[in-house]
Amino acid sequence: MSLLQIKEVSHGYNSNTFFKWKDRSKKVLTNISLTIDEGTCLGLLGTSGAGKSTLGKVILGLERPQQGQVLFQGHDIYTADKLIRQKIRRDLQVVFQDSYSSVNPRMTAESIIGEPLENYEKLTIAEQRRTVIELLERVGLSEKDLKKYPHQFSGGQLQRINIARAISLKPKLIVLDESVSSLDMVNQTLILELLSELKKDFSLSYLFITHDIKAAYTIADTIGVLEKGELIEFYDSKNQFFSSEHPVVKQMRGSILAEHPRFRSLPTRISKT
Ligand SMILES: Nc1ncnc2c1ncn2[C@@H]1O[C@H](COP(=O)(O)OP(=O)(O)OP(=O)(O)O)[C@@H](O)[C@H]1O
Ligand SMILES: [Mg+2]
């Protein structure tokens, strides 16, 4: 069953120009329709400025689209009644690229991860601490990290804290907006592995926004390509993406091949898996 359905979504930002007769709305998304099924990851690829983060914000309920609908478990996230919208807010979480600016530098790991629990669950102090410790352990950290502040963690560790916070309410869908992009290759791989495990263990769905084909290939089940606000391609499997003849996709593939000569054999290797 579809967890999330995006139906003919179009959106633009007002440029607030003084000259009111000029075209004030810059089109950023045009007629986007796609779905994410339960327990699957949609990799959303596109070059900078393609509209990926805007689509993420539309899905998270942060940017009401000018046209179209976002349905979560069949409910329109912008017009559903208050109780349903509250439930959707729990079920939809986000992890951004910049792990440091996503957290309050004056809060300990315990309070960062505990914040959503405090807002939504009625736990005793001891229960909440136990839950936070379990979450820390689930993302590869430990009880020793409870009282640490953001500056005492590496970027990769802090992204684990952000992931722990995102899964604390057992959401159904996490929007990962370039969540591994600022990490080094080793940490990228480790975090992608962690995300894949969590997806399996908690039947999570992801919208994995990235410009990194390799990262998308590692984690995504389906792949969409956004270009200048339009969903130009949608693939039900990653292998379809690698054999696509679409010029934009070929260019994307070409860029990683040029960047990393070792990946020249990637399409053939992948087609064997
Ligand atoms: N709040 C905003 N107000 C006005 N314009 C915006 C706003 N946010 C984004 N835009 C514009 O919308 C377009 C798409 O931006 P968006 O951030 O969605 O792209 P992106 O695909 O996520 O790019 P990147 O890969 O660089 O993160 C860009 O031209 C951007 O300048
Ligand atoms: Mg972006």
Coordinates of C-alpha atoms and ligand atoms in Angstrom, one line a residue:
M1 CA 0.0 0.0 0.0
S2 CA 1.2 3.5 -0.7
L3 CA 2.3 5.4 2.4
L4 CA 2.7 8.7 0.6
Q5 CA 1.2 9.9 -2.5
I6 CA 2.1 13.2 -4.2
K7 CA -0.5 14.2 -6.7
E8 CA 0.1 16.8 -9.3
V9 CA 2.0 19.1 -7.0
S10 CA 3.2 22.5 -8.3
H11 CA 4.8 25.2 -6.2
G12 CA 6.7 28.5 -6.5
Y13 CA 8.1 31.0 -4.2
N14 CA 7.0 34.6 -4.2
S15 CA 9.8 37.0 -5.0
N16 CA 8.2 39.9 -3.1
T17 CA 9.2 42.4 -5.8
F18 CA 8.1 46.0 -5.4
F19 CA 6.9 45.9 -9.0
K20 CA 3.6 44.1 -8.4
W21 CA 2.8 43.7 -12.1
K22 CA 5.8 41.6 -12.7
D23 CA 5.7 37.8 -12.4
R24 CA 6.1 37.3 -8.7
S25 CA 6.1 33.6 -8.5
K26 CA 9.1 31.6 -9.4
K27 CA 8.1 28.1 -10.5
V28 CA 10.1 25.6 -8.5
L29 CA 8.0 22.4 -8.8
T30 CA 5.8 21.6 -11.8
N31 CA 3.1 18.9 -11.7
I32 CA 4.9 16.3 -9.6
S33 CA 3.2 13.0 -9.0
L34 CA 4.9 10.1 -7.2
T35 CA 4.4 7.5 -4.5
I36 CA 6.4 5.9 -1.7
D37 CA 5.3 2.5 -0.5
E38 CA 5.6 1.3 3.0
G39 CA 9.0 0.0 3.9
T40 CA 10.7 1.4 0.8
C41 CA 13.2 4.1 0.0
L42 CA 12.7 6.5 -2.8
G43 CA 16.0 8.1 -3.9
L44 CA 15.3 11.6 -5.2
L45 CA 18.2 12.7 -7.4
G46 CA 18.7 16.0 -9.1
T47 CA 21.3 18.8 -9.6
S48 CA 21.5 21.8 -7.3
G49 CA 18.4 24.0 -7.5
A50 CA 16.3 21.3 -9.1
G51 CA 13.7 21.6 -6.3
K52 CA 14.5 18.5 -4.2
S53 CA 14.5 20.2 -0.8
T54 CA 11.4 22.2 -1.7
L55 CA 9.6 18.9 -2.5
G56 CA 10.9 17.6 0.9
K57 CA 9.4 20.6 2.6
V58 CA 6.1 20.2 0.8
I59 CA 6.0 16.5 2.0
L60 CA 6.9 17.5 5.6
G61 CA 4.0 20.0 5.7
L62 CA 6.4 23.0 5.9
E63 CA 5.6 24.5 2.5
R64 CA 2.0 24.3 1.4
P65 CA 2.0 23.7 -2.4
Q66 CA 0.2 26.1 -4.6
Q67 CA -1.4 23.2 -6.4
G68 CA -1.9 19.5 -5.9
Q69 CA -2.1 17.2 -2.9
V70 CA 0.1 15.3 -0.5
L71 CA -1.6 12.3 0.9
F72 CA -0.2 10.4 3.8
Q73 CA -2.0 7.1 4.4
G74 CA -4.7 8.6 2.3
H75 CA -5.1 11.8 4.3
D76 CA -4.3 15.2 2.8
I77 CA -1.6 16.5 5.2
Y78 CA -2.7 20.1 4.7
T79 CA -6.5 19.7 5.1
A80 CA -6.9 16.7 7.4
D81 CA -8.5 17.3 10.8
K82 CA -6.2 18.4 13.6
L83 CA -5.9 15.0 15.3
I84 CA -4.9 13.3 12.1
R85 CA -2.4 16.1 11.3
Q86 CA -0.9 15.7 14.8
K87 CA -0.5 12.0 14.1
I88 CA 1.1 12.7 10.7
R89 CA 3.6 15.0 12.3
R90 CA 4.8 12.2 14.5
D91 CA 4.9 9.8 11.6
L92 CA 6.9 12.1 9.4
Q93 CA 10.4 13.0 10.5
V94 CA 13.4 14.6 8.9
V95 CA 17.2 14.5 9.0
F96 CA 19.0 17.4 7.3
Q97 CA 22.5 17.6 5.8
D98 CA 24.1 19.8 8.4
S99 CA 24.2 17.8 11.7
Y100 CA 25.5 20.8 13.8
S101 CA 22.9 23.4 12.7
S102 CA 20.1 20.8 13.2
V103 CA 20.7 20.8 17.0
N104 CA 20.8 23.3 19.8
P105 CA 24.4 23.6 20.8
R106 CA 23.4 24.1 24.5
M107 CA 21.5 20.9 24.7
T108 CA 23.0 17.5 25.7
A109 CA 22.5 14.4 23.6
E110 CA 20.0 13.2 26.2
S111 CA 17.8 16.3 25.8
I112 CA 18.2 16.5 22.0
I113 CA 17.0 12.9 21.6
G114 CA 14.5 13.2 24.5
E115 CA 12.8 16.3 23.2
P116 CA 10.3 14.6 20.8
L117 CA 9.6 12.0 23.5
E118 CA 8.9 14.8 26.0
N119 CA 6.5 16.5 23.5
Y120 CA 4.6 13.4 22.5
E121 CA 5.0 10.6 25.1
K122 CA 4.1 10.7 28.7
L123 CA 7.1 8.9 30.2
T124 CA 8.6 9.1 33.6
I125 CA 12.1 10.6 33.8
A126 CA 13.6 7.1 34.3
E127 CA 11.6 5.6 31.4
Q128 CA 12.6 8.5 29.1
R129 CA 16.3 8.1 30.0
R130 CA 16.1 4.3 29.4
T131 CA 14.5 5.0 26.0
V132 CA 17.1 7.5 25.1
I133 CA 19.9 5.1 26.1
E134 CA 18.3 2.4 23.9
L135 CA 18.1 4.9 21.0
L136 CA 21.8 5.8 21.5
E137 CA 22.7 2.2 21.4
R138 CA 20.6 1.6 18.4
V139 CA 22.6 4.2 16.4
G140 CA 26.0 2.9 17.6
L141 CA 26.5 5.3 20.5
S142 CA 26.2 4.5 24.2
E143 CA 25.1 5.7 27.7
K144 CA 28.4 7.4 28.1
D145 CA 27.3 9.9 25.4
L146 CA 24.1 11.0 27.3
K147 CA 25.6 14.1 28.8
K148 CA 27.7 15.3 25.9
Y149 CA 27.1 18.5 24.0
P150 CA 27.1 18.7 20.2
H151 CA 30.6 20.1 20.0
Q152 CA 31.9 17.0 21.7
F153 CA 30.8 14.8 18.8
S154 CA 32.2 14.3 15.4
G155 CA 30.0 15.1 12.4
G156 CA 29.2 11.4 11.9
Q157 CA 28.4 10.9 15.5
L158 CA 26.2 13.9 15.6
Q159 CA 24.3 12.7 12.6
R160 CA 23.7 9.5 14.5
I161 CA 22.1 11.6 17.3
N162 CA 19.9 13.3 14.7
I163 CA 18.9 9.9 13.4
A164 CA 18.2 8.7 17.0
R165 CA 15.9 11.7 17.5
A166 CA 14.2 11.1 14.1
I167 CA 13.4 7.5 15.0
S168 CA 12.5 8.2 18.7
L169 CA 8.7 8.4 18.0
K170 CA 8.8 5.3 15.6
P171 CA 7.8 7.3 12.6
K172 CA 6.7 5.8 9.3
L173 CA 8.6 8.0 6.9
I174 CA 11.8 9.9 7.3
V175 CA 12.9 12.6 4.8
L176 CA 16.7 12.5 4.6
D177 CA 17.8 15.7 2.8
E178 CA 21.4 15.2 1.8
S179 CA 21.9 13.6 5.3
V180 CA 25.2 11.9 4.4
S181 CA 26.5 14.5 2.0
S182 CA 28.8 16.4 4.3
L183 CA 30.4 13.2 5.8
D184 CA 33.6 11.6 4.6
M185 CA 33.3 8.4 2.6
V186 CA 33.8 6.0 5.6
N187 CA 31.2 7.7 7.7
Q188 CA 28.8 8.0 4.7
T189 CA 29.1 4.2 4.3
L190 CA 28.5 3.6 8.0
I191 CA 25.5 5.9 8.2
L192 CA 24.0 4.4 5.0
E193 CA 24.4 0.9 6.6
L194 CA 22.8 2.1 9.8
L195 CA 19.9 3.7 7.8
S196 CA 19.4 0.4 5.8
E197 CA 19.3 -1.6 9.1
L198 CA 16.8 0.8 10.7
K199 CA 14.6 0.7 7.6
K200 CA 14.4 -3.1 7.8
D201 CA 14.0 -3.3 11.6
F202 CA 11.3 -0.6 11.9
S203 CA 9.7 -1.0 8.4
L204 CA 10.6 2.6 7.8
S205 CA 10.2 4.4 4.5
Y206 CA 12.6 7.0 3.4
L207 CA 12.7 9.9 0.9
F208 CA 16.4 10.0 0.3
I209 CA 17.2 13.3 -1.3
T210 CA 20.7 13.5 -2.8
H211 CA 22.8 14.5 -5.8
D212 CA 25.0 11.5 -5.1
I213 CA 24.2 8.6 -7.4
K214 CA 26.3 6.1 -5.4
A215 CA 24.5 7.0 -2.1
A216 CA 21.2 6.7 -3.8
Y217 CA 22.2 3.4 -5.4
T218 CA 23.2 2.0 -2.0
I219 CA 20.0 2.7 -0.2
A220 CA 17.1 3.4 -2.6
D221 CA 14.5 0.9 -3.9
T222 CA 13.1 3.3 -6.4
I223 CA 14.6 6.4 -8.0
G224 CA 13.1 9.7 -9.2
V225 CA 15.0 12.3 -11.1
L226 CA 14.1 15.9 -10.7
E227 CA 15.3 18.5 -13.2
K228 CA 14.3 22.2 -13.1
G229 CA 11.3 21.3 -10.9
E230 CA 10.0 18.5 -13.1
L231 CA 10.1 14.8 -12.4
I232 CA 11.7 13.8 -15.6
E233 CA 12.2 10.1 -14.8
F234 CA 10.9 7.6 -12.3
Y235 CA 12.4 4.1 -12.0
D236 CA 10.8 1.2 -10.1
S237 CA 14.3 -0.4 -9.8
K238 CA 17.8 1.0 -9.5
N239 CA 19.0 -1.1 -12.4
Q240 CA 16.5 0.7 -14.7
F241 CA 18.2 3.9 -13.7
F242 CA 21.6 2.6 -14.7
S243 CA 20.4 1.5 -18.1
S244 CA 18.3 4.7 -18.8
E245 CA 19.1 6.5 -22.0
H246 CA 17.6 9.8 -20.8
P247 CA 20.2 12.5 -21.6
V248 CA 20.1 14.1 -18.1
V249 CA 20.5 10.7 -16.4
K250 CA 23.3 9.8 -18.8
Q251 CA 25.0 13.0 -17.9
M252 CA 24.6 12.2 -14.2
R253 CA 26.1 8.8 -14.7
G254 CA 28.9 10.2 -16.8
S255 CA 29.8 12.6 -14.1
I256 CA 30.5 9.9 -11.5
L257 CA 32.3 7.8 -14.1
A258 CA 34.5 10.8 -15.0
E259 CA 35.1 11.6 -11.4
H260 CA 36.0 8.1 -10.3
P261 CA 37.6 6.0 -13.1
R262 CA 37.2 3.0 -10.8
F263 CA 33.5 3.2 -11.2
R264 CA 33.7 2.8 -15.0
S265 CA 32.6 -0.8 -14.6
L266 CA 29.7 0.1 -12.1
P267 CA 26.8 -0.4 -14.5
T268 CA 27.9 -3.9 -15.4
R269 CA 28.8 -4.9 -11.9
I270 CA 25.4 -3.6 -10.7
S271 CA 23.4 -5.4 -13.3
K272 CA 24.8 -8.7 -12.0
T273 CA 23.5 -8.1 -8.4
Ligands
LIG1 N1 12.5 29.9 0.8 C1 12.8 30.2 -0.5 N2 12.4 31.4 -1.1 C2 12.6 31.6 -2.4 N3 13.2 30.8 -3.2 C3 13.6 29.6 -2.7 C4 13.4 29.2 -1.4 N4 13.9 27.9 -1.2 C5 14.4 27.6 -2.4 N5 14.2 28.5 -3.3 C6 14.6 28.4 -4.7 O1 13.9 27.3 -5.3 C7 14.8 26.6 -6.2 C8 14.9 25.1 -5.7 O2 15.6 25.1 -4.5 P1 15.8 23.8 -3.6 O3 16.4 24.2 -2.4 O4 14.5 23.1 -3.5 O5 16.7 23.0 -4.6 P2 17.6 21.7 -4.3 O6 17.3 20.7 -5.5 O7 17.3 21.2 -2.9 O8 19.1 22.2 -4.4 P3 20.4 21.7 -3.6 O9 20.9 20.4 -4.2 O10 21.4 22.8 -3.9 O11 20.1 21.6 -2.2 C9 16.1 27.3 -6.2 O12 16.1 28.2 -7.3 C10 16.1 28.2 -4.9 O13 16.8 29.4 -5.0
MG2 MG 18.5 21.0 -1.2

